[in-house]
Short mmCIF file of C-alpha atoms and ligand atoms in Angstrom, two decimals:
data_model
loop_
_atom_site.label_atom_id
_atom_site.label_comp_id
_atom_site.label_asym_id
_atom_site.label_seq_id
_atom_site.Cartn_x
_atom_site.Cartn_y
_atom_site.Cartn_z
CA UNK Q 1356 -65.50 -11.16 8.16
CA UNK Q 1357 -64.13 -12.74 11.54
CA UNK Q 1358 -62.35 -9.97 13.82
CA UNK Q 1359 -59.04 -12.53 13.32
CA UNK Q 1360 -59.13 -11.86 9.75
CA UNK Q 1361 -59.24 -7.75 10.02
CA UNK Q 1362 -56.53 -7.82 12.27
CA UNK Q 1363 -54.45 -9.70 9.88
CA UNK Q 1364 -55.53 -7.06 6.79
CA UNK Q 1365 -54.64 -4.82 8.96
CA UNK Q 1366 -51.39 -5.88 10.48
CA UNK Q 1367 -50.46 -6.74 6.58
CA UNK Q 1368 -51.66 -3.30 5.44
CA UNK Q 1369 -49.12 -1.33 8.15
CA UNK Q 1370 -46.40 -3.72 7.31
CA UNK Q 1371 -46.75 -2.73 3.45
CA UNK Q 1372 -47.25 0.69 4.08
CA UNK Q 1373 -44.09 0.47 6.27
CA UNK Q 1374 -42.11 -1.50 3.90
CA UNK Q 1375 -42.91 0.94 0.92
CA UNK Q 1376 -42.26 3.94 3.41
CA UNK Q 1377 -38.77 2.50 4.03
CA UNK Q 1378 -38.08 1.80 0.47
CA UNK Q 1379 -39.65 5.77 -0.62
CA UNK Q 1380 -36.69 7.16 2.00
CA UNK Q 1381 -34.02 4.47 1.86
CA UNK Q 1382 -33.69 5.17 -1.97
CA UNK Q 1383 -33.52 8.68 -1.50
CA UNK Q 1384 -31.63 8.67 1.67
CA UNK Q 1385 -29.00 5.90 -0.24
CA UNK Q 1386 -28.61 8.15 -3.67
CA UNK Q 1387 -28.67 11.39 -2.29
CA UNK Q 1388 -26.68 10.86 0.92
CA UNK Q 1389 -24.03 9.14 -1.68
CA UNK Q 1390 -23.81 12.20 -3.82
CA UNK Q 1391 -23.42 14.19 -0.31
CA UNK Q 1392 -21.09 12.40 1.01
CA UNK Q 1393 -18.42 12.14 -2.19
CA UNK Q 1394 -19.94 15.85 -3.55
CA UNK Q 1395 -19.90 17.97 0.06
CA UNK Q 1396 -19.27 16.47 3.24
CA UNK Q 1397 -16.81 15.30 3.54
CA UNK Q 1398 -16.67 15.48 -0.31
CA UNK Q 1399 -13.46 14.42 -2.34
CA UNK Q 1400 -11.37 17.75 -3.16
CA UNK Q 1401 -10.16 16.67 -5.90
CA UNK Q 1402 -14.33 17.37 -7.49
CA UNK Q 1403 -14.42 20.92 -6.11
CA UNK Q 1404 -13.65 22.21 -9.69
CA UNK Q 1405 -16.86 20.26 -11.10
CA UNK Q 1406 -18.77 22.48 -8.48
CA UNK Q 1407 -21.39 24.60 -10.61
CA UNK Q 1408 -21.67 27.64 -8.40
CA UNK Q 1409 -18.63 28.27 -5.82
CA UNK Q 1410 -21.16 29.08 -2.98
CA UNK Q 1411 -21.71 26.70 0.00
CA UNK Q 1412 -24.93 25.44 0.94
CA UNK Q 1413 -26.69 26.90 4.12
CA UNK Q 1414 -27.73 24.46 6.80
CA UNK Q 1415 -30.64 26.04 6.94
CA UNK Q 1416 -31.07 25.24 3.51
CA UNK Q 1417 -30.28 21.60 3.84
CA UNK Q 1418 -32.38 21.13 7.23
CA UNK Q 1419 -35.48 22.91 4.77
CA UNK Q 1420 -34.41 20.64 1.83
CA UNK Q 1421 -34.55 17.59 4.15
CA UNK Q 1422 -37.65 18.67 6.25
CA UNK Q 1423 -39.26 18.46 3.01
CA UNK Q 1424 -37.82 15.19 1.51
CA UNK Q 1425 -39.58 13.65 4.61
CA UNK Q 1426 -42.76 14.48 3.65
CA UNK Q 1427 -42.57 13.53 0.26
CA UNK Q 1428 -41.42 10.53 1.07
CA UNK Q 1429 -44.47 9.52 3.52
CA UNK Q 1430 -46.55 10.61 0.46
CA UNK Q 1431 -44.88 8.58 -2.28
CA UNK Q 1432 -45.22 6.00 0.00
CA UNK Q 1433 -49.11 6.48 0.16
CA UNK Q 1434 -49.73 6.18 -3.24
CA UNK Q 1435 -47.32 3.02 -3.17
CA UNK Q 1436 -49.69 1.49 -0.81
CA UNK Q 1437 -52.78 2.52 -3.15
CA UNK Q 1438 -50.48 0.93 -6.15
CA UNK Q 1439 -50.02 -2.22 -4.27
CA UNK Q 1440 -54.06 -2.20 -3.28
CA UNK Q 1441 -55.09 -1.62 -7.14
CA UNK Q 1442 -52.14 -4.11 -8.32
CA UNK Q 1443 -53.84 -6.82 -5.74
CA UNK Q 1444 -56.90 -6.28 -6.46
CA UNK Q 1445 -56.91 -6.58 -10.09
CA UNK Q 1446 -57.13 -3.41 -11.38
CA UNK Q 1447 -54.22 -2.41 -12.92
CA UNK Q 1448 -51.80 -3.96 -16.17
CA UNK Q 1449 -48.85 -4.85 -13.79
CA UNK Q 1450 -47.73 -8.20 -14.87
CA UNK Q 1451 -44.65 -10.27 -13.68
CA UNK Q 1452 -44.33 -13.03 -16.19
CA UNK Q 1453 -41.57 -11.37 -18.46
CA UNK Q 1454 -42.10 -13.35 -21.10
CA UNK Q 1455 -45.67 -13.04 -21.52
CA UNK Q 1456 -45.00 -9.62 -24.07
CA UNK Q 1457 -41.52 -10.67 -25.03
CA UNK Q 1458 -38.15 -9.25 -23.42
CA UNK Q 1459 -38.10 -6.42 -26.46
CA UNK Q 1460 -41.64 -5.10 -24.68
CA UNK Q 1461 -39.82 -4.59 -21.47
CA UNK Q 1462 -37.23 -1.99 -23.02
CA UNK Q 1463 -39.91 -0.26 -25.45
CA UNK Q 1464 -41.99 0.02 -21.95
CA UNK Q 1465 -39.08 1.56 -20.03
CA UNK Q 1466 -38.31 3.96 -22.87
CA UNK Q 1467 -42.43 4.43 -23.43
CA UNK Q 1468 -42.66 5.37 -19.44
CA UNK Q 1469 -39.33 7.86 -19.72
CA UNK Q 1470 -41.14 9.59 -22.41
CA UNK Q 1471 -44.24 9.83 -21.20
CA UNK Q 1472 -42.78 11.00 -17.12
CA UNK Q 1473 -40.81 13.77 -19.32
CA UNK Q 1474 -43.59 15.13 -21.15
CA UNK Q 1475 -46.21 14.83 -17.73
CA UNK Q 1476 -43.14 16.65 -15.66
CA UNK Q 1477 -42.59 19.40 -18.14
CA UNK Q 1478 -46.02 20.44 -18.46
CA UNK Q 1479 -46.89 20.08 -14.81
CA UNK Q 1480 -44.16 22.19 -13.90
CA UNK Q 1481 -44.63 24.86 -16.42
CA UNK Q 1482 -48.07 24.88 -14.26
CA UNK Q 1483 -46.60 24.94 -11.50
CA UNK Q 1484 -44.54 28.34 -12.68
CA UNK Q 1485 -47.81 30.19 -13.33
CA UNK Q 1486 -47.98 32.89 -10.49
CA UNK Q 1487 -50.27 31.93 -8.21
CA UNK Q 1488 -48.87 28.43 -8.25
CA UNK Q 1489 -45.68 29.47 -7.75
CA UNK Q 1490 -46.02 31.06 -4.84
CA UNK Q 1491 -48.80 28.75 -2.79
CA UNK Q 1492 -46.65 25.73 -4.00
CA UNK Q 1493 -43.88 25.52 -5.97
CA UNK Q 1494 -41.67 28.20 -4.41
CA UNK Q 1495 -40.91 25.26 -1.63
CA UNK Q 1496 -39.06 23.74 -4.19
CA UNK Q 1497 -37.33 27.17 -5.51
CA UNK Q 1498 -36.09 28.19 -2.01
CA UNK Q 1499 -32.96 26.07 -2.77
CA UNK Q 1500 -31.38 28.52 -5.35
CA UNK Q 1501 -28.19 26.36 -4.97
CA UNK Q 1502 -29.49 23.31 -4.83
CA UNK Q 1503 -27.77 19.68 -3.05
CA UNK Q 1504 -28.74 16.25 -3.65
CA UNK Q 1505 -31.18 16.86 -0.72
CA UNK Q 1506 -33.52 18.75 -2.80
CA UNK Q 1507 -34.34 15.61 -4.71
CA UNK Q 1508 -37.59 15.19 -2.66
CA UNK Q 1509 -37.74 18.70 -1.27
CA UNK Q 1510 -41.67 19.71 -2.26
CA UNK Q 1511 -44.54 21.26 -0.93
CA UNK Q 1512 -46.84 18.22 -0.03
CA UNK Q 1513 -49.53 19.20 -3.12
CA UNK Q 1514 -46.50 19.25 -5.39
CA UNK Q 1515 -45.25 15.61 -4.51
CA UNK Q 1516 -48.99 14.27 -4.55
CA UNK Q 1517 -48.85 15.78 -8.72
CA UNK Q 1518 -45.58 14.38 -9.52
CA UNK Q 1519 -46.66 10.72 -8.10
CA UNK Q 1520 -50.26 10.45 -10.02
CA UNK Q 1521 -47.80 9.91 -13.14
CA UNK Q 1522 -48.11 6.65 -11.99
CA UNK Q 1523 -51.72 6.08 -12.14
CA UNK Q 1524 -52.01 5.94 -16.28
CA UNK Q 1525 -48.78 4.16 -16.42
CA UNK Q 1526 -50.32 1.23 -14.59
CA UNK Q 1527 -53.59 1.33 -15.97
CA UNK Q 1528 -53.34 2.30 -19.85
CA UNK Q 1529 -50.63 -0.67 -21.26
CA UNK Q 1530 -49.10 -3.80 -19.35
CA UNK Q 1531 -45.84 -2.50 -17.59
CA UNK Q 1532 -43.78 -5.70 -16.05
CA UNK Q 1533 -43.25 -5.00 -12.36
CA UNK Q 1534 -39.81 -5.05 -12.49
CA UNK Q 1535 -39.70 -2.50 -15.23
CA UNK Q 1536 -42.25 -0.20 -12.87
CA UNK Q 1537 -40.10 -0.45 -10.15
CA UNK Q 1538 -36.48 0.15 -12.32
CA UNK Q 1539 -38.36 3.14 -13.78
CA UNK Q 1540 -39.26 4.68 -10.52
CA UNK Q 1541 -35.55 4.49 -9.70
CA UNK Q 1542 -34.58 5.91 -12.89
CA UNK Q 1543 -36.84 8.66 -11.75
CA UNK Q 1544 -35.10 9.26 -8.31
CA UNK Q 1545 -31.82 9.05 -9.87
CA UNK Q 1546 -32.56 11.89 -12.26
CA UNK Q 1547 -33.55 13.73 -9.93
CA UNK Q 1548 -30.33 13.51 -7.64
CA UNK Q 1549 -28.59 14.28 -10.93
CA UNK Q 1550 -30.41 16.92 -11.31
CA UNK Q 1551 -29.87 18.47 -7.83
CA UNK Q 1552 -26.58 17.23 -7.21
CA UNK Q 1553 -25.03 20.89 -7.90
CA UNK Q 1554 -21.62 19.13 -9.35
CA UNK Q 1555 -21.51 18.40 -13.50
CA UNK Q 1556 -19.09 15.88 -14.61
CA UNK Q 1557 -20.54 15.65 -17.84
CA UNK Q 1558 -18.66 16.83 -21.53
CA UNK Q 1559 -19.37 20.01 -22.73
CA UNK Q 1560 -22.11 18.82 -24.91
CA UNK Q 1561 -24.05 17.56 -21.77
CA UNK Q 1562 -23.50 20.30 -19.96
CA UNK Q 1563 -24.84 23.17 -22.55
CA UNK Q 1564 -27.80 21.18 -23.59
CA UNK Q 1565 -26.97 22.84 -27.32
CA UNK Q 1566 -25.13 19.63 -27.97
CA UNK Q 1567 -27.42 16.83 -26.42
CA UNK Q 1568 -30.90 16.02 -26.01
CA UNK Q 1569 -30.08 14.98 -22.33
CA UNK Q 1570 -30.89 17.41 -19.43
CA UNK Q 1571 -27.76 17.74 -17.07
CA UNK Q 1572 -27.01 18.58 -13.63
CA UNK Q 1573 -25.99 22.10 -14.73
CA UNK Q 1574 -29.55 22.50 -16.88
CA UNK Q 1575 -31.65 21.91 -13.71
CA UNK Q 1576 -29.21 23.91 -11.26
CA UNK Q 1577 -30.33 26.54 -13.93
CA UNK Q 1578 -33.34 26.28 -13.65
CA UNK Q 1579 -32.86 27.14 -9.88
CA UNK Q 1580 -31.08 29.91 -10.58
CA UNK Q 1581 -33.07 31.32 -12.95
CA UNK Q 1582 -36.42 30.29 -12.47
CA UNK Q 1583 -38.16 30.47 -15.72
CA UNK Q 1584 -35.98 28.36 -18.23
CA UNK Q 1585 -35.01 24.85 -18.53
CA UNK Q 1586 -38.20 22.76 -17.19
CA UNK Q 1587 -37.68 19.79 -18.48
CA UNK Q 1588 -36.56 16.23 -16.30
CA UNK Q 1589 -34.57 13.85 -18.54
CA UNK Q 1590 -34.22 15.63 -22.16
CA UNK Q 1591 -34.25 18.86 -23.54
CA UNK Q 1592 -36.85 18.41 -25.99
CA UNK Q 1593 -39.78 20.17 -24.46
CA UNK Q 1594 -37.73 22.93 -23.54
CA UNK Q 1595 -36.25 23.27 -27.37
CA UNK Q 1596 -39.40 23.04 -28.73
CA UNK Q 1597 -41.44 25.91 -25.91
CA UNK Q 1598 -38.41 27.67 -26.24
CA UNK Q 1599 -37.66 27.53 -22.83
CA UNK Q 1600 -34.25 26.22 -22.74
CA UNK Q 1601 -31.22 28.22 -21.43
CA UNK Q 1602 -28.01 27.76 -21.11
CA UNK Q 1603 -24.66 29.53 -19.73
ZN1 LIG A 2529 -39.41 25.00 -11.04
ZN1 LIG A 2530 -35.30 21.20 -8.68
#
C-alpha cells in the first residue's frame, strides 16, 4: 500500500471518528440541554409542580454528571467507529435498501431491537447492583440521587463500554436497515433523558407503573432514590415479573 493511500485511511478514519464523536455528544448535549433548559435553568415556572423531588440539584452534582457524560460519549463514539469498520467491511446485516425486507420489517425490527435493549439493560444492570459491582462501577451512576437530564450519559467508563456492546448482536444476528439502527439509538438516548429528566408529566397510570407497562421518569428517579427497585429502561415488564418494581 502506497504511503498516499494510508494517509488518506487515515485522514478518513479521524474524520469518522470525529464525525461520530460529534454526533455521540451533540445528541446528548441537544436532548438533555433541552430538558435543562425548559426543566431547570432557566426552566419555565409554570413546570415546577411536575418536579418529582422539591430539592435542587448541586453543581457539583451536575459538573460530576457532565464530567462523566464526556467520557461516555468518546466511548460510544469508539464503538461507532468499530460499527462503521464492521458495516464497511462486510461483516455485519446493516442494509439500506428499505425495500429489500418490506417497510412492515422495518417496524417489527424497531420494536424487535426495543425489546431486546430492555431485556439486555435489565439484566446488565441487575449485575451491575451485585455488591462488588456496585461499588467499583455502578455507584458513578448512583451518586446522582436526584438525578437531571445530565445523568443521561453519566457512567463509569466500564459501564458505558457494557451498555454499547448491545449493539454488536443487533447488527450481526438479523438485517436491521440503517436508518432503523440509527432511529433506535436515538430512541435509546431519549429514554434515557426521560428517564433522568427528574420532572413527570405523564397521567397517573404512567407515573405508578401499576397502570402501564411503560417505565416513566418518576420509575427511574426511583430507582435513584432507592437503589434496589425499578431496573428496567423502557417497560416495566422485567421488573413485574423479578418483582423488582416499586412505586410511591
Ligand atoms: Zn442502578
Ligand atoms: Zn439512572
Amino acid at each position: 500500500m502506497e504511503l498516499a493511500e494510508v494517509n488518506n485511511i487515515g485522514t478518513y478514519g479521524l474524520l469518522a471518528g470525529l464525525a461520530l464523536f460529534l454526533l455521540a455528544i451533540g445528541r446528548y448535549f441537544f436532548l438533555a440541554g433541552l430538558a435543562y433548559l425548559v426543566c431547570y435553568y432557566p426552566g419555565w415556572k409554570s413546570l415546577q409542580r411536575f418536579k418529582i423531588q422539591p430539592k435542587d440539584p448541586s453543581r457539583i452534582q451536575i459538573r460530576h454528571e457532565l464530567r462523566y457524560s464526556l467520557s461516555t460519549a468518546l466511548i460510544f463514539s469508539a464503538i461507532g467507529i468499530l460499527v462503521l469498520l464492521l458495516y464497511l467491511n462486510g461483516y455485519t446485516t446493516l442494509y439500506t435498501n428499505p425495500s429489500e425486507h418490506g417497510w412492515a420489517y422495518l417496524l417489527l425490527t424497531l420494536a424487535c431491537m426495543i425489546v431486546f435493549h430492555d431485556a439486555y439493560f435489565y439484566w446488565t444492570h441487575r449485575l451491575l447492583h451485585t455488591p462488588w459491582l456496585f461499588r467499583k462501577i455502578h455507584s458513578v451512576h448512583h451518586r446522582s440521587v436526584n438525578p437531571t437530564p445530565w445523568a443521561a450519559y453519566a457512567f463509569h467508563p466500564l459501564e458505558a463500554l457494557l451498555e454499547a456492546l448491545v449493539v454488536f448482536p443487533i447488527i450481526t444476528v438479523f438485517p436491521v436497515h440503517l436508518g432503523i439502527f440509527i432511529l433506535f439509538t436515538f430512541i435509546v438516548v431519549l429514554m434515557n433523558v426521560l428517564g433522568h429528566l427528574g420532572f413527570e408529566f405523564m397521567p397517573e397510570t404512567f407515573r405508578n407503573g401499576k397502570g402501564s407497562w411503560l417505565t416513566s421518569s418518576t420509575h427511574h428517579n426511583l430507582h435513584h432514590q432507592l437503589f434496589h427497585w425499578n431496573y428496567g429502561y423502557y417497560f416495566t415488564w422485567w421488573d413485574r415479573w423479578l418483582k423488582t418494581l416499586r412505586m410511591r
